[in-house]
Each structure stands twice: as C-alpha cells, then as structure tokens.
Coordinates of C-alpha atoms in Angstrom, one line a residue:
X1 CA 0.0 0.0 0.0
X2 CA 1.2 3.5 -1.1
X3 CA 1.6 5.5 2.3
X4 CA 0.6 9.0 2.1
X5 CA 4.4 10.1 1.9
X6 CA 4.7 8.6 -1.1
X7 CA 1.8 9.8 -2.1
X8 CA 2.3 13.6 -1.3
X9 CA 5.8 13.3 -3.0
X10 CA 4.5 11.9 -6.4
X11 CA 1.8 14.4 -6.0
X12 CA 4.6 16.9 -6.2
X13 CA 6.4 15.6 -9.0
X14 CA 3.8 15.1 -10.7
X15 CA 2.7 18.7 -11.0
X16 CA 6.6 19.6 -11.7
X17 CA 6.5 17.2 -14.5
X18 CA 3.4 18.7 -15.7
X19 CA 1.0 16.3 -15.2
X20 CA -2.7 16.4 -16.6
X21 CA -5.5 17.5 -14.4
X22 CA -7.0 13.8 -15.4
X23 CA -4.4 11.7 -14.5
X24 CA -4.2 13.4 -10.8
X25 CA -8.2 12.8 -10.6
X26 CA -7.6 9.3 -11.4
X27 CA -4.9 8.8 -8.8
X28 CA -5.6 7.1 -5.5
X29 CA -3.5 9.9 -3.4
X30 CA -5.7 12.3 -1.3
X31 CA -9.4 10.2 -1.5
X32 CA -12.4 10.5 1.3
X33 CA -15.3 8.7 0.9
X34 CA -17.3 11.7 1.6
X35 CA -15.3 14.1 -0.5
X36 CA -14.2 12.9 -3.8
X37 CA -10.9 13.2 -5.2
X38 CA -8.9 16.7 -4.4
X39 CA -8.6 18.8 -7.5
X40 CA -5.2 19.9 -8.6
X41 CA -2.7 21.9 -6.7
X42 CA -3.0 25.3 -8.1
X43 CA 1.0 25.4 -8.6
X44 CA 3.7 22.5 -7.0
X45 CA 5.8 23.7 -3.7
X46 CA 9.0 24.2 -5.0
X47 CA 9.7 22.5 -1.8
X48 CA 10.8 18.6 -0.9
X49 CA 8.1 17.6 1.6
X50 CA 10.9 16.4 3.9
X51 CA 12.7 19.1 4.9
X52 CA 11.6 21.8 7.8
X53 CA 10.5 24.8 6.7
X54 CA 13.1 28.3 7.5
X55 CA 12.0 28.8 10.8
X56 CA 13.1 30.0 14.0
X57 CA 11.8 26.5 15.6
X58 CA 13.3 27.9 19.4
X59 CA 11.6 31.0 19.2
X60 CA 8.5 30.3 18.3
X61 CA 5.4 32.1 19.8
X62 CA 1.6 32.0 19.1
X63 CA 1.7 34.1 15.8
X64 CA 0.2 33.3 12.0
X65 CA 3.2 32.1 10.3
X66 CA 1.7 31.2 6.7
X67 CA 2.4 28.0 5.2
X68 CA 2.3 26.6 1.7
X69 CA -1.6 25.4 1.6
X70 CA -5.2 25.8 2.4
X71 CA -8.0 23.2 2.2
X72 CA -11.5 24.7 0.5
X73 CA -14.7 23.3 -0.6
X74 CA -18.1 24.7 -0.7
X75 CA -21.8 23.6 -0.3
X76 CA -25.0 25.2 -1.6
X77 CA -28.7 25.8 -0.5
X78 CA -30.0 22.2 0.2
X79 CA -26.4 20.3 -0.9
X80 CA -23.7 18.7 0.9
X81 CA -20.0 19.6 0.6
X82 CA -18.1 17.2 -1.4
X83 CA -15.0 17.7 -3.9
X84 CA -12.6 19.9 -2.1
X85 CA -9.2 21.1 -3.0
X86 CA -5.8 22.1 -1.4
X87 CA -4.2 25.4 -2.9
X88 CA -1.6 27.6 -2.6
X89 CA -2.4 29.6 1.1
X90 CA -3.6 33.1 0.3
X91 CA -6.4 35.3 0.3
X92 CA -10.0 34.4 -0.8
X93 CA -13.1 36.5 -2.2
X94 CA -16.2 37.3 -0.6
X95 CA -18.9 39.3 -1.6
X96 CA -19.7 42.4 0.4
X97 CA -23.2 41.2 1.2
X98 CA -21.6 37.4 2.4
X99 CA -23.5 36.0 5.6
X100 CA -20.7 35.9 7.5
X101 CA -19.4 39.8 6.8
X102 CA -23.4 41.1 7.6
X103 CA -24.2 39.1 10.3
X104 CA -21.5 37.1 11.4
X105 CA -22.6 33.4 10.5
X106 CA -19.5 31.7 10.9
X107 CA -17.8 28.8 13.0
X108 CA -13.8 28.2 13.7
X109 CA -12.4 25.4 15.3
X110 CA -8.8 24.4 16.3
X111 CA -6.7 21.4 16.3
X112 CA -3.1 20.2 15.7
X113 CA -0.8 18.0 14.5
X114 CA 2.3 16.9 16.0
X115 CA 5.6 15.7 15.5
X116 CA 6.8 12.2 17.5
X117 CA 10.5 11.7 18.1
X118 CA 10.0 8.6 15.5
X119 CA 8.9 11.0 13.2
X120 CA 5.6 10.0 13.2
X121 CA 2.9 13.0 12.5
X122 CA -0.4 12.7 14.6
X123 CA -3.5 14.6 15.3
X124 CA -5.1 14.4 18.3
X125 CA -8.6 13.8 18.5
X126 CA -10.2 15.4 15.6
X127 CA -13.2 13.5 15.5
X128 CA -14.1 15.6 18.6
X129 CA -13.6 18.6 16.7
X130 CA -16.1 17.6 13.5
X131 CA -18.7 16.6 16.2
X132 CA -18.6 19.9 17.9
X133 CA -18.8 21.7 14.0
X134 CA -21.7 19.7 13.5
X135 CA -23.7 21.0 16.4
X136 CA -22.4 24.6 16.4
X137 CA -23.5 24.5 12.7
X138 CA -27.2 23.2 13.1
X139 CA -27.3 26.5 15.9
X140 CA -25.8 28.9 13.3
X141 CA -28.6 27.4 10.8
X142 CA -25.8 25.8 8.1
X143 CA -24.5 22.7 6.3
X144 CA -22.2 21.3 7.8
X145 CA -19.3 18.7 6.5
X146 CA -19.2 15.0 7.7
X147 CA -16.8 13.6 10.1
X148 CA -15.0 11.7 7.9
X149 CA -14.8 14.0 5.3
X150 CA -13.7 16.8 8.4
X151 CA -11.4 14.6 9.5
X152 CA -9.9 13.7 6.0
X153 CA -9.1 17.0 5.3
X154 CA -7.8 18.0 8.3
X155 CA -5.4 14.9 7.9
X156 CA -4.8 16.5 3.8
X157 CA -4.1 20.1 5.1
X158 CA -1.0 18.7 7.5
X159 CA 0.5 16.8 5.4
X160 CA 0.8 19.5 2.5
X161 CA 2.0 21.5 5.3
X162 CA 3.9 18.9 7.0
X163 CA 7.3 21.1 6.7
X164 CA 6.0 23.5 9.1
X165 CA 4.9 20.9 11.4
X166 CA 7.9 21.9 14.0
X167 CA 10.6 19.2 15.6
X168 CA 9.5 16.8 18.7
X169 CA 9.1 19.4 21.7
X170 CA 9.4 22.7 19.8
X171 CA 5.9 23.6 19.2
X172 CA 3.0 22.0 16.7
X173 CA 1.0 22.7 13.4
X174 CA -1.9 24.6 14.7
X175 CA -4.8 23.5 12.2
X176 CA -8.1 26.2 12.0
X177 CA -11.0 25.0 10.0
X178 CA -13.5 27.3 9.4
X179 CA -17.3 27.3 8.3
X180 CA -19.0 30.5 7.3
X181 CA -21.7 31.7 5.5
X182 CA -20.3 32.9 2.0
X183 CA -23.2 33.1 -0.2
X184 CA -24.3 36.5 -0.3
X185 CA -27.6 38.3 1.8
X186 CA -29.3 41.7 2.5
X187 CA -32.1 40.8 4.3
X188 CA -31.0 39.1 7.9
X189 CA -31.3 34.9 6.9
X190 CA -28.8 31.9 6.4
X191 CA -26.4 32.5 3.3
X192 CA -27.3 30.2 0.1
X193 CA -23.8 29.1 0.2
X194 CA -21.2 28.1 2.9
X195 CA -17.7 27.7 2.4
X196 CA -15.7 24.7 4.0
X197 CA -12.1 26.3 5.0
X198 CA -9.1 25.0 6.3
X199 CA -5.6 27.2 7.0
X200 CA -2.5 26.2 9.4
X201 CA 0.2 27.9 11.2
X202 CA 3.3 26.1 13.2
X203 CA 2.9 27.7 16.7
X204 CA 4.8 27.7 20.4
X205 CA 3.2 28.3 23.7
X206 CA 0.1 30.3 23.1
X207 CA 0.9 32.4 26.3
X208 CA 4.4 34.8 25.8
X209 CA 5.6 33.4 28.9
X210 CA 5.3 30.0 30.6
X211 CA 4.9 31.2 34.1
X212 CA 1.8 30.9 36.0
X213 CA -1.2 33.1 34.6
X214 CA -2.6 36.2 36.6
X215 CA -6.4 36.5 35.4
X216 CA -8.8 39.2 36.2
X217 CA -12.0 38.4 37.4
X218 CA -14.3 41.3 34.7
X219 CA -17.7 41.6 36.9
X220 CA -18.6 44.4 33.9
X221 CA -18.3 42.4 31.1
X222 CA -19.6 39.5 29.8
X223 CA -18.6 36.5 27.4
X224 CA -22.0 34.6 26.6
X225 CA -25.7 34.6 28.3
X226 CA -28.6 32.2 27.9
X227 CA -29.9 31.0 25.1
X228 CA -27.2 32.6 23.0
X229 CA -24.2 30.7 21.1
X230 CA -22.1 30.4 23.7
X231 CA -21.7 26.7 24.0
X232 CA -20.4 26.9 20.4
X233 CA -17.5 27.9 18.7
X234 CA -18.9 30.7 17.0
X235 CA -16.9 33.6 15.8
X236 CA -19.3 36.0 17.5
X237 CA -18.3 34.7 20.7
X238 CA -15.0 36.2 20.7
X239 CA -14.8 39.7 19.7
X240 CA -16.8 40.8 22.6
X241 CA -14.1 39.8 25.0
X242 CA -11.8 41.8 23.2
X243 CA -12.6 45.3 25.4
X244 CA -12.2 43.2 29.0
X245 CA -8.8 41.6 27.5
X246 CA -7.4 44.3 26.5
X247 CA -7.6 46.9 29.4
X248 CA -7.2 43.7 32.0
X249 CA -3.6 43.3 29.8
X250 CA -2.8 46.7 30.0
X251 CA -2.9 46.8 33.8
X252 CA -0.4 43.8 33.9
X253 CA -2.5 40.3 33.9
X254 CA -2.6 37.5 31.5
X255 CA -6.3 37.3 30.8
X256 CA -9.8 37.4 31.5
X257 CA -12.1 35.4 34.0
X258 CA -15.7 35.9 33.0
X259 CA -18.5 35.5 35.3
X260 CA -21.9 34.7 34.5
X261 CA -24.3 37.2 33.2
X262 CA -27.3 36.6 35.0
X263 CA -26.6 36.7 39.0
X264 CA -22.4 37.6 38.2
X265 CA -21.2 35.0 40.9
X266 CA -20.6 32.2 39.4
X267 CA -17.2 31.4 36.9
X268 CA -17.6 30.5 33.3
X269 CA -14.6 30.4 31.4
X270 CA -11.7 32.6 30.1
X271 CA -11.2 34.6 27.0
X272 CA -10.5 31.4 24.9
X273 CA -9.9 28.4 27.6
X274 CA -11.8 26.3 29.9
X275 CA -11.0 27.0 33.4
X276 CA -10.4 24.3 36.5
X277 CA -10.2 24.6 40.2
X278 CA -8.5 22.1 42.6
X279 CA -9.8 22.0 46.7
X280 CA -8.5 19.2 49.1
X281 CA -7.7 16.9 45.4
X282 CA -10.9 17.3 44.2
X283 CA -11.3 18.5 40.6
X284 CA -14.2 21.3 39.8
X285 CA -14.9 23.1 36.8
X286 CA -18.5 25.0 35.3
X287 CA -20.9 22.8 33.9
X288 CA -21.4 23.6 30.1
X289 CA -25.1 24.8 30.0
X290 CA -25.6 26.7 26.7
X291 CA -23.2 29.6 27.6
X292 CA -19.5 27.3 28.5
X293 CA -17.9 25.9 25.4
X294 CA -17.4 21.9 25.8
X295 CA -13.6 22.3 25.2
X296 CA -11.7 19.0 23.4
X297 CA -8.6 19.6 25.8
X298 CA -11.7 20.0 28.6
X299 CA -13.2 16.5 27.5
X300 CA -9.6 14.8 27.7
X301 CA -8.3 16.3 30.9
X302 CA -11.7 15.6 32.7
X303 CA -11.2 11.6 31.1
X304 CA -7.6 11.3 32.2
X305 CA -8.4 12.6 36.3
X306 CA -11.0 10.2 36.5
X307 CA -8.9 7.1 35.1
X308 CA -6.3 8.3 37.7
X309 CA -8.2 8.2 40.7
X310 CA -9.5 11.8 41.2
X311 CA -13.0 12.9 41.7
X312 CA -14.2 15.6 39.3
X313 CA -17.1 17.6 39.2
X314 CA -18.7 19.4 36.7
X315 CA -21.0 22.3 38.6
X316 CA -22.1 25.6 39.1
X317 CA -18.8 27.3 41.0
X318 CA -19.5 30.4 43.0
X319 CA -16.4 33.4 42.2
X320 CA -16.3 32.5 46.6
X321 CA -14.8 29.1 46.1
X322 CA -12.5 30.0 43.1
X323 CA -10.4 32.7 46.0
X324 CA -10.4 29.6 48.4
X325 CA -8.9 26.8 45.7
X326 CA -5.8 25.4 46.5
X327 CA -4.9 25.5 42.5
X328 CA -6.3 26.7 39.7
X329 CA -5.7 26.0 35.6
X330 CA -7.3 26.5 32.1
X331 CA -7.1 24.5 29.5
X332 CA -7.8 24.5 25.6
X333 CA -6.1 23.5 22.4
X334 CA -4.3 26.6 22.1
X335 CA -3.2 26.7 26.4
X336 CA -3.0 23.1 26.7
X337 CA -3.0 23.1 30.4
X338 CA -1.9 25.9 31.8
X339 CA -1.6 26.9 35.7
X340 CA -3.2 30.2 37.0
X341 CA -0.9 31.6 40.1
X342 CA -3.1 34.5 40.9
X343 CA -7.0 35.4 40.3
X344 CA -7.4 39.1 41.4
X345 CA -11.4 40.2 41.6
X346 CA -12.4 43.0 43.5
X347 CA -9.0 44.6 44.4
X348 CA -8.3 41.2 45.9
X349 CA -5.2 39.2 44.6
X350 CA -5.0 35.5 46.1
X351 CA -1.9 33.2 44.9
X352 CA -2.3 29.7 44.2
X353 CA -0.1 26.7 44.3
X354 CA 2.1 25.5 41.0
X355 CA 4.9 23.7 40.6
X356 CA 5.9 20.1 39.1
X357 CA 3.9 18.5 42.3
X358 CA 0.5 19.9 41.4
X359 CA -2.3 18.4 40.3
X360 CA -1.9 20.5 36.9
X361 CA 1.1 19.6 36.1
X362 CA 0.4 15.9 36.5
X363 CA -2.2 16.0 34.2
X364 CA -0.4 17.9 31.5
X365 CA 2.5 15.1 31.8
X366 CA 0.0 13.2 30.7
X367 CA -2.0 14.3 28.6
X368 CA 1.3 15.5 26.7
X369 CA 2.4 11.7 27.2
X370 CA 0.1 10.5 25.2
X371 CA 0.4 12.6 22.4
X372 CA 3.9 12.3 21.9
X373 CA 3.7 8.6 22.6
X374 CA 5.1 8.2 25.7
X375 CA 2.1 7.0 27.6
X376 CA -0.1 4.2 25.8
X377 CA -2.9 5.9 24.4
X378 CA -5.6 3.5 25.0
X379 CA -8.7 5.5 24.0
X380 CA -8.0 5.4 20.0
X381 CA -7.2 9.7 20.9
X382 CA -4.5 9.7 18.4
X383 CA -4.4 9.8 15.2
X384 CA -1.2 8.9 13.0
X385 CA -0.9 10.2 9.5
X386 CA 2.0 9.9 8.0

C-alpha cells in the first residue's frame, strides 16, 4: 500500500513534471469517501516535503506564520460539501453582502498535528472537533461537512504543510477549519452558500511566557448569556471579550475570568480556555449549560483525572470558592493546560499553588504523554498520518 508520503511526493512531482488535471483525478492519493478526489494543486511547492521549513523553531510564539496550503470546498442551498481542494495559502473572495461579513454566520475550530520523536505525525482527536462543528453549525442554521470527510481534510491540510509541522518538543502545526456563511444576503437569513475552510500555522506556547497566569475576574463584562451561542465555537463569541482583555492586559495580567451574566457569581470560562479549580484533590470546573464551550482539551483532561483516581465535578462554582482553591488551571487547544498563580477580583489578589507536584502539572505530563507517545494511548485519541 502506497503510504501517504509517497503519495504527497509523487503528488509533487507530478505537477513539476506537468502532469494532466485527469491523471491526478484518477490517482488514488488524497481520497475520502465523503469528498471525492482533491482537484489539482494550483502550482507545485517548489519544496521537498521532507525538509523543515526556515524557521526559528526555538523561538517560536503563538503568531500566523503562513504555510504553503489551504484546504477549500463549498456547499450550496439544500447540498452537501463534497470535492474539495488544497491550494496555494492566500487570500480568498467574498462578496460584500456574504453572511458571515453582515451578520457574522460563521464557526472556527482548532486542532493540531504533532511531531513524535520517531517521526511519526499525529493529530489528536479530531473526531471531537467535526462533532462539535456539527452542532455549532445546526445553531448557526448551516451545512455542515461530515466527520470523515472533516477529519480527511484535516489529515490532507497537514500533510501538504507537514514542513512546518515543527521538531519533537518545539511547538506543533496549529490547524483552524473554518465554516462560514459565504453566499451573499441583504435581508437578515442563512447565506445560500457556505464555504468549507481549512488554513495552518506552526505555533509555540500560546501564552508569551510559561509562568503561571494572573487572570482578572471582569464583573462588567460579559462573554455569553442564555440561550445565546455560547456553548459553540462561533466567531461572535470572541470579539466581545476583546474590550475586557485588553484593558485587563494593559494593567499587567494574562487574561480574562468571565462571570456569568445573570446573577455575576458564578465562573464560566476565560477569554479562549476552559478554566479548573482544585480544593482538598478534588477537581471542579463549570458545567457547560448553553453559555460554556465543551472544550476537546476540557473533555480529555476531565477523562484522564478520572482514570487516575480523582474525583471531578462538573458544577455551578461560585467566584467564593475559586479565591479559596488550592490550584487553579485553564485549558484549551491553544493553552493546553496551563496553571493560573493569581485570580485578582475585586481589588483582591489570592496566589495559588504551582509547581511540578501539582495536580496540573500531573495532568499535563500526561495528557502531553500520550500525544507524543510516551504513555499508551488507550482510547483510540490519536491519530497517525503519515
């Protein structure tokens, strides 16, 4: 069987060589069962797809460094998405009156691929990441792609980028599908067409620093309220946190801690994380009830402290209990698991435990363990492609 190497690299050749559209359509490289064979590369990477890119790999932060493709396909009133295409990254064309420009009908998601010290490239969990398009989708009234044919270009995207998928321990290929509505509107409604779009970046830690986090607890501001689209990962959740972030960053702290919007007591989530609290080695954190996005990184953690002994509890957590935690720590694809030293609400800062013998750290070794291979991954989490 051709492995997808192989495949990528006589995909390559192929297009130097100047190789018919046909013949690339009729090979068996790049196939889902939902999405038929990819069309063309619009021109061939001048690049061997086994060498690194020319980057800085030990300085690398949480920026958009492009890379050499994008994965698109589209869907139509009343259709399902089907052929898509990889092509060179750069920028695409909307009309003015597009859904998502007008009235913001659009989904993101996040995911990434990693490098093993075999060399082995692997995604983690991406299945969970097509669910949770699916559902945010049927609330932002659009198509939506399968999981299989999600999850096959996902898998498509990092491998034409795999050059910029940076050594073992030096960062990972941070992979952003996107859904929006692209089909132009006036009058407020879904968009006749939605575009299927997937981009990727090589990124380090998604904090500047790795020390502890210092969040502000923003009793003025709010991230999501019932019955809105919190619990998904709709753009318009995030560009309303953008005013609470920014002056709590100015005065000196990391991020946000959002409170609820109808009583403002009890915690939700951070800008872009899911947040955790640890009292006397029992794991807390907000139950996701419409306004709390069900976090992938959330899901796992939560899964590994129970298979390890800890008691966890998904509840409503009063801003009371979060100053009397012996630990705190978010978590997301972007964060990972990161500890919080300080919370400061109300003029009052209270410092929290971190260190390699907390209960965060534990569960990052393993959660990191598993993904580079070093703990046995026996929930079928990861997935090698290459």
């Amino acid at each position: 069987m051709i492995s997808r190497r192989a495949c990528f690299r006589n995909l390559i050749l192929s297009l130097r060589t100047g190789s018919t559209a046909s013949k690339l359509r009729s090979s068996n490289c790049f196939t889902s069962r939902t999405a038929p064979s990819l069309q063309p590369l619009v021109e061939p990477s001048p690049y061997s797809d086994d060498e690194y890119a020319d980057v800085d790999w030990d300085n690398l932060g949480f920026g958009l460094i492009p890379t050499d493709y994008m994965y698109t396909t589209k869907c139509s009133e009343g259709g399902n998405f089907e052929e898509g295409h990889l092509s060179r990254y750069g920028n695409i064309e909307l009309s003015p009156s597009a859904g998502v420009l007008n009235y913001g009908q659009g989904l993101f998601e996040g995911t990434k691929a990693y490098r093993r010290e075999n060399g082995r490239l692997c995604l983690f969990r991406p299945d969970q990441n097509a669910i949770r398009m699916q559902v945010g989708a049927e609330r932002m009234c659009m198509p939506s792609p399968s999981i299989h044919h999600f999850v096959e270009a996902v898998k498509q995207t990092a491998l034409a980028n795999k050059r910029w998928i940076p050594p073992p321990g030096k960062g990972s290929l941070y992979i952003r599908p996107l859904l929006m509505g692209s089909g132009p509107v006036l009058g407020l409604g879904p968009a006749p067409e939605c575009t299927f779009l997937i981009y990727a970046s090589p990124v380090g830690n998604y904090f500047k620093v790795s020390a502890p986090l210092n969040l502000f607890i923003d009793d003025e501001y709010h991230r999501a309220t019932r019955g809105g689209a919190g619990g998904v990962k709709a753009i318009t959740n995030y560009s309303p946190v953008l005013k609470a972030q920014s002056r709590a960053k100015s005065r000196g702290f990391s991020d946000v801690l959002f409170l609820d919007s109808v009583n403002k007591k009890n915690i939700e989530e951070v800008s872009s994380c899911n947040i955790f609290i640890v009292k006397d080695n029992v794991i807390s954190t907000p139950a996701t009830g419409g306004t709390i996005l069900e976090g992938v990184t959330r899901k796992s953690i939560i899964d590994i402290a129970l298979d390890h002994g800890y008691q966890v509890k998904e509840r409503c957590i009063p801003v009371e209990e979060v100053m009397e935690a012996d630990e705190v720590f978010c978590t997301g694809t972007a964060v990972g698991v990161a500890a919080v030293g300080s919370i400061t609400y109300q003029g009052k800062r209270v410092e929290y435990k971190s260190g390699d013998r907390c209960v965060s750290q534990e569960l990052l070794s393993m959660y990191t363990g598993i993904q580079k291979g070093h703990i046995e991954d026996k929930k079928g989490w990861i997935l090698e492609i290459d």
